[in-house]
Amino acid sequence: MSEKTIFKRIIDKEIPANIVHEDELCLAFHDVNPQAPVHVLVIPKKEIASANQLTGDDAELLGHLFGVIRTLAQKLGLENGYRVVTNCGNDGGQTVYHLHFHLLGGRPLAWPPG
Ligand code: 5GP
C-alpha cells in the first residue's frame, strides 16, 4: 500500500493541526506556512489525489466543501472577499496529493498568480 499523505495523517490525528472545522466529510485547518492573514486548507476526508481525479460521484461532496468554505470565510472575518484555490499537478504547484482548497484572505490578493 502506498504511504499516507501528510493530510491523511492529519485526518487520522497522527500529527497535529490547528483545526477550525471538522465534520463527517471534511476537515479544515490553518496552513502551516500562511500566504495571507487568513490561510486555511479545506480537505475532504475521502482520499482524492487532486481535482483531476474528481468524478460526478463527488458532486455532493464538493457542494458540501464549498458550503464549509463560505461558512469559514464568514467566521474568519473575510467580509471583503477571499480567494479559493486548488493547485493541480506539477505545473499547478501541487505539493500534497490529497485534494485541498486553499481559503485565502485578509488582504487584497494580486492577480494573476505567479
Ligand atoms: P499545495 O502546494 O499542494 O497546493 O498546498 C499544500 C499546502 O499544505 C501548502 O500551503 C503547505 O504550506 C501546507 N502544508 C504542508 N504540510 C503541512 C502540515 O503538515 N500542516 C499544515 N497545517 N499545512 C501543511
PDB file of C-alpha atoms and ligand atoms in Angstrom:
ATOM      1  CA  MET A   1       0.000   0.000   0.000  1.00  0.00           C
ATOM      2  CA  SER A   2       1.264   3.493  -0.804  1.00  0.00           C
ATOM      3  CA  GLU A   3       2.317   5.796   2.013  1.00  0.00           C
ATOM      4  CA  LYS A   4      -0.197   8.120   3.671  1.00  0.00           C
ATOM      5  CA  THR A   5      -0.052  11.765   2.664  1.00  0.00           C
ATOM      6  CA  ILE A   6       0.593  14.364   5.355  1.00  0.00           C
ATOM      7  CA  PHE A   7      -3.088  15.401   5.118  1.00  0.00           C
ATOM      8  CA  LYS A   8      -4.310  11.824   5.634  1.00  0.00           C
ATOM      9  CA  ARG A   9      -2.106  11.742   8.737  1.00  0.00           C
ATOM     10  CA  ILE A  10      -3.768  14.968   9.942  1.00  0.00           C
ATOM     11  CA  ILE A  11      -7.233  13.426   9.300  1.00  0.00           C
ATOM     12  CA  ASP A  12      -6.173  10.351  11.291  1.00  0.00           C
ATOM     13  CA  LYS A  13      -4.859  12.625  14.099  1.00  0.00           C
ATOM     14  CA  GLU A  14      -1.368  11.175  13.796  1.00  0.00           C
ATOM     15  CA  ILE A  15       0.052  14.676  13.505  1.00  0.00           C
ATOM     16  CA  PRO A  16      -1.392  17.870  14.963  1.00  0.00           C
ATOM     17  CA  ALA A  17      -3.009  20.735  13.087  1.00  0.00           C
ATOM     18  CA  ASN A  18      -4.812  23.894  14.105  1.00  0.00           C
ATOM     19  CA  ILE A  19      -8.287  22.640  13.169  1.00  0.00           C
ATOM     20  CA  VAL A  20     -11.053  25.198  12.596  1.00  0.00           C
ATOM     21  CA  HIS A  21     -13.777  22.835  11.367  1.00  0.00           C
ATOM     22  CA  GLU A  22     -14.448  19.110  11.298  1.00  0.00           C
ATOM     23  CA  ASP A  23     -17.463  17.064  10.254  1.00  0.00           C
ATOM     24  CA  GLU A  24     -18.076  13.607   8.825  1.00  0.00           C
ATOM     25  CA  LEU A  25     -16.978  14.629   5.330  1.00  0.00           C
ATOM     26  CA  CYS A  26     -14.185  17.138   5.762  1.00  0.00           C
ATOM     27  CA  LEU A  27     -11.579  18.867   7.852  1.00  0.00           C
ATOM     28  CA  ALA A  28     -10.314  22.469   7.783  1.00  0.00           C
ATOM     29  CA  PHE A  29      -7.132  23.710   9.426  1.00  0.00           C
ATOM     30  CA  HIS A  30      -4.699  26.615   9.243  1.00  0.00           C
ATOM     31  CA  ASP A  31      -1.897  26.263   6.695  1.00  0.00           C
ATOM     32  CA  VAL A  32       1.470  25.801   8.416  1.00  0.00           C
ATOM     33  CA  ASN A  33       3.045  28.344   6.011  1.00  0.00           C
ATOM     34  CA  PRO A  34       0.378  31.037   5.580  1.00  0.00           C
ATOM     35  CA  GLN A  35       0.435  33.193   2.439  1.00  0.00           C
ATOM     36  CA  ALA A  36      -2.159  35.665   3.741  1.00  0.00           C
ATOM     37  CA  PRO A  37      -3.518  36.757   7.156  1.00  0.00           C
ATOM     38  CA  VAL A  38      -6.127  34.000   6.750  1.00  0.00           C
ATOM     39  CA  HIS A  39      -4.915  30.832   5.037  1.00  0.00           C
ATOM     40  CA  VAL A  40      -6.975  27.760   5.775  1.00  0.00           C
ATOM     41  CA  LEU A  41      -6.962  24.406   3.979  1.00  0.00           C
ATOM     42  CA  VAL A  42     -10.270  22.632   3.471  1.00  0.00           C
ATOM     43  CA  ILE A  43      -9.901  18.942   2.665  1.00  0.00           C
ATOM     44  CA  PRO A  44     -12.276  16.033   2.142  1.00  0.00           C
ATOM     45  CA  LYS A  45     -11.766  13.011   4.385  1.00  0.00           C
ATOM     46  CA  LYS A  46     -12.157  10.911   1.256  1.00  0.00           C
ATOM     47  CA  GLU A  47      -8.762  10.273  -0.299  1.00  0.00           C
ATOM     48  CA  ILE A  48      -8.828  12.044  -3.681  1.00  0.00           C
ATOM     49  CA  ALA A  49      -5.391  12.917  -5.053  1.00  0.00           C
ATOM     50  CA  SER A  50      -6.326  16.149  -6.825  1.00  0.00           C
ATOM     51  CA  ALA A  51      -9.100  17.979  -8.686  1.00  0.00           C
ATOM     52  CA  ASN A  52      -8.062  15.915 -11.692  1.00  0.00           C
ATOM     53  CA  GLN A  53      -9.430  12.774 -10.007  1.00  0.00           C
ATOM     54  CA  LEU A  54     -12.878  14.210  -9.224  1.00  0.00           C
ATOM     55  CA  THR A  55     -15.902  12.495 -10.768  1.00  0.00           C
ATOM     56  CA  GLY A  56     -19.637  13.069 -10.869  1.00  0.00           C
ATOM     57  CA  ASP A  57     -19.901  10.923  -7.729  1.00  0.00           C
ATOM     58  CA  ASP A  58     -18.152  13.730  -5.836  1.00  0.00           C
ATOM     59  CA  ALA A  59     -20.701  16.408  -6.742  1.00  0.00           C
ATOM     60  CA  GLU A  60     -22.397  16.349  -3.350  1.00  0.00           C
ATOM     61  CA  LEU A  61     -19.061  16.321  -1.525  1.00  0.00           C
ATOM     62  CA  LEU A  62     -17.897  19.366  -3.494  1.00  0.00           C
ATOM     63  CA  GLY A  63     -21.105  21.221  -2.703  1.00  0.00           C
ATOM     64  CA  HIS A  64     -20.532  20.445   0.953  1.00  0.00           C
ATOM     65  CA  LEU A  65     -16.908  21.646   0.847  1.00  0.00           C
ATOM     66  CA  PHE A  66     -17.908  24.957  -0.712  1.00  0.00           C
ATOM     67  CA  GLY A  67     -20.608  25.401   1.913  1.00  0.00           C
ATOM     68  CA  VAL A  68     -17.972  24.902   4.608  1.00  0.00           C
ATOM     69  CA  ILE A  69     -15.682  27.378   2.822  1.00  0.00           C
ATOM     70  CA  ARG A  70     -18.444  30.006   2.795  1.00  0.00           C
ATOM     71  CA  THR A  71     -19.192  29.453   6.487  1.00  0.00           C
ATOM     72  CA  LEU A  72     -15.498  29.649   7.408  1.00  0.00           C
ATOM     73  CA  ALA A  73     -14.994  32.812   5.355  1.00  0.00           C
ATOM     74  CA  GLN A  74     -17.771  34.410   7.377  1.00  0.00           C
ATOM     75  CA  LYS A  75     -16.448  33.076  10.688  1.00  0.00           C
ATOM     76  CA  LEU A  76     -12.905  34.246   9.917  1.00  0.00           C
ATOM     77  CA  GLY A  77     -13.992  37.787   9.041  1.00  0.00           C
ATOM     78  CA  LEU A  78     -13.466  37.751   5.282  1.00  0.00           C
ATOM     79  CA  GLU A  79     -16.424  40.017   4.521  1.00  0.00           C
ATOM     80  CA  ASN A  80     -14.306  41.966   1.979  1.00  0.00           C
ATOM     81  CA  GLY A  81     -13.810  38.841  -0.111  1.00  0.00           C
ATOM     82  CA  TYR A  82     -11.458  35.932  -0.387  1.00  0.00           C
ATOM     83  CA  ARG A  83      -9.872  33.511  -2.827  1.00  0.00           C
ATOM     84  CA  VAL A  84     -10.338  29.751  -3.133  1.00  0.00           C
ATOM     85  CA  VAL A  85      -7.501  27.922  -4.880  1.00  0.00           C
ATOM     86  CA  THR A  86      -6.798  24.313  -5.703  1.00  0.00           C
ATOM     87  CA  ASN A  87      -3.384  23.614  -7.180  1.00  0.00           C
ATOM     88  CA  CYS A  88      -3.470  20.636  -9.523  1.00  0.00           C
ATOM     89  CA  GLY A  89      -0.439  18.635 -10.566  1.00  0.00           C
ATOM     90  CA  ASN A  90       3.154  19.646 -11.022  1.00  0.00           C
ATOM     91  CA  ASP A  91       2.709  22.775 -13.133  1.00  0.00           C
ATOM     92  CA  GLY A  92      -0.226  23.773 -10.920  1.00  0.00           C
ATOM     93  CA  GLY A  93       2.151  23.883  -7.950  1.00  0.00           C
ATOM     94  CA  GLN A  94       0.558  21.000  -6.044  1.00  0.00           C
ATOM     95  CA  THR A  95       2.830  19.597  -3.342  1.00  0.00           C
ATOM     96  CA  VAL A  96       0.417  17.445  -1.302  1.00  0.00           C
ATOM     97  CA  TYR A  97      -1.527  14.853  -3.303  1.00  0.00           C
ATOM     98  CA  HIS A  98      -4.692  14.887  -1.251  1.00  0.00           C
ATOM     99  CA  LEU A  99      -7.326  17.258  -2.681  1.00  0.00           C
ATOM    100  CA  HIS A 100      -7.410  20.556  -0.788  1.00  0.00           C
ATOM    101  CA  PHE A 101      -8.840  24.006  -1.223  1.00  0.00           C
ATOM    102  CA  HIS A 102      -6.818  26.977  -0.018  1.00  0.00           C
ATOM    103  CA  LEU A 103      -9.045  29.655   1.529  1.00  0.00           C
ATOM    104  CA  LEU A 104      -7.044  32.885   1.439  1.00  0.00           C
ATOM    105  CA  GLY A 105      -7.994  36.325   2.616  1.00  0.00           C
ATOM    106  CA  GLY A 106      -7.456  39.215   4.980  1.00  0.00           C
ATOM    107  CA  ARG A 107      -5.564  41.327   2.431  1.00  0.00           C
ATOM    108  CA  PRO A 108      -6.052  42.278  -1.237  1.00  0.00           C
ATOM    109  CA  LEU A 109      -4.800  39.401  -3.391  1.00  0.00           C
ATOM    110  CA  ALA A 110      -2.993  40.155  -6.651  1.00  0.00           C
ATOM    111  CA  TRP A 111      -3.913  38.649  -9.987  1.00  0.00           C
ATOM    112  CA  PRO A 112      -2.534  36.888 -11.982  1.00  0.00           C
ATOM    113  CA  PRO A 113      -0.834  34.498  -9.564  1.00  0.00           C
ATOM    114  CA  GLY A 114       2.823  33.651 -10.180  1.00  0.00           C
TER     115      GLY A 114
HETATM  116  P1  5GP B   1      -0.238  22.707  -2.371  1.00  0.00           P
HETATM  117  O1  5GP B   1       1.140  23.252  -2.654  1.00  0.00           O
HETATM  118  O2  5GP B   1      -0.255  21.200  -2.530  1.00  0.00           O
HETATM  119  O3  5GP B   1      -1.337  23.382  -3.105  1.00  0.00           O
HETATM  120  O4  5GP B   1      -0.541  23.048  -0.863  1.00  0.00           O
HETATM  121  C1  5GP B   1      -0.059  22.329   0.213  1.00  0.00           C
HETATM  122  C2  5GP B   1      -0.159  23.243   1.407  1.00  0.00           C
HETATM  123  O5  5GP B   1      -0.065  22.452   2.568  1.00  0.00           O
HETATM  124  C3  5GP B   1       0.961  24.277   1.486  1.00  0.00           C
HETATM  125  O6  5GP B   1       0.389  25.580   1.524  1.00  0.00           O
HETATM  126  C4  5GP B   1       1.705  23.926   2.765  1.00  0.00           C
HETATM  127  O7  5GP B   1       2.138  25.062   3.469  1.00  0.00           O
HETATM  128  C5  5GP B   1       0.665  23.145   3.536  1.00  0.00           C
HETATM  129  N1  5GP B   1       1.210  22.137   4.421  1.00  0.00           N
HETATM  130  C6  5GP B   1       2.154  21.193   4.115  1.00  0.00           C
HETATM  131  N2  5GP B   1       2.382  20.395   5.167  1.00  0.00           N
HETATM  132  C7  5GP B   1       1.560  20.825   6.167  1.00  0.00           C
HETATM  133  C8  5GP B   1       1.356  20.397   7.512  1.00  0.00           C
HETATM  134  O8  5GP B   1       1.956  19.452   7.998  1.00  0.00           O
HETATM  135  N3  5GP B   1       0.445  21.088   8.245  1.00  0.00           N
HETATM  136  C9  5GP B   1      -0.271  22.146   7.721  1.00  0.00           C
HETATM  137  N4  5GP B   1      -1.144  22.742   8.542  1.00  0.00           N
HETATM  138  N5  5GP B   1      -0.083  22.572   6.461  1.00  0.00           N
HETATM  139  C10 5GP B   1       0.808  21.928   5.697  1.00  0.00           C
END
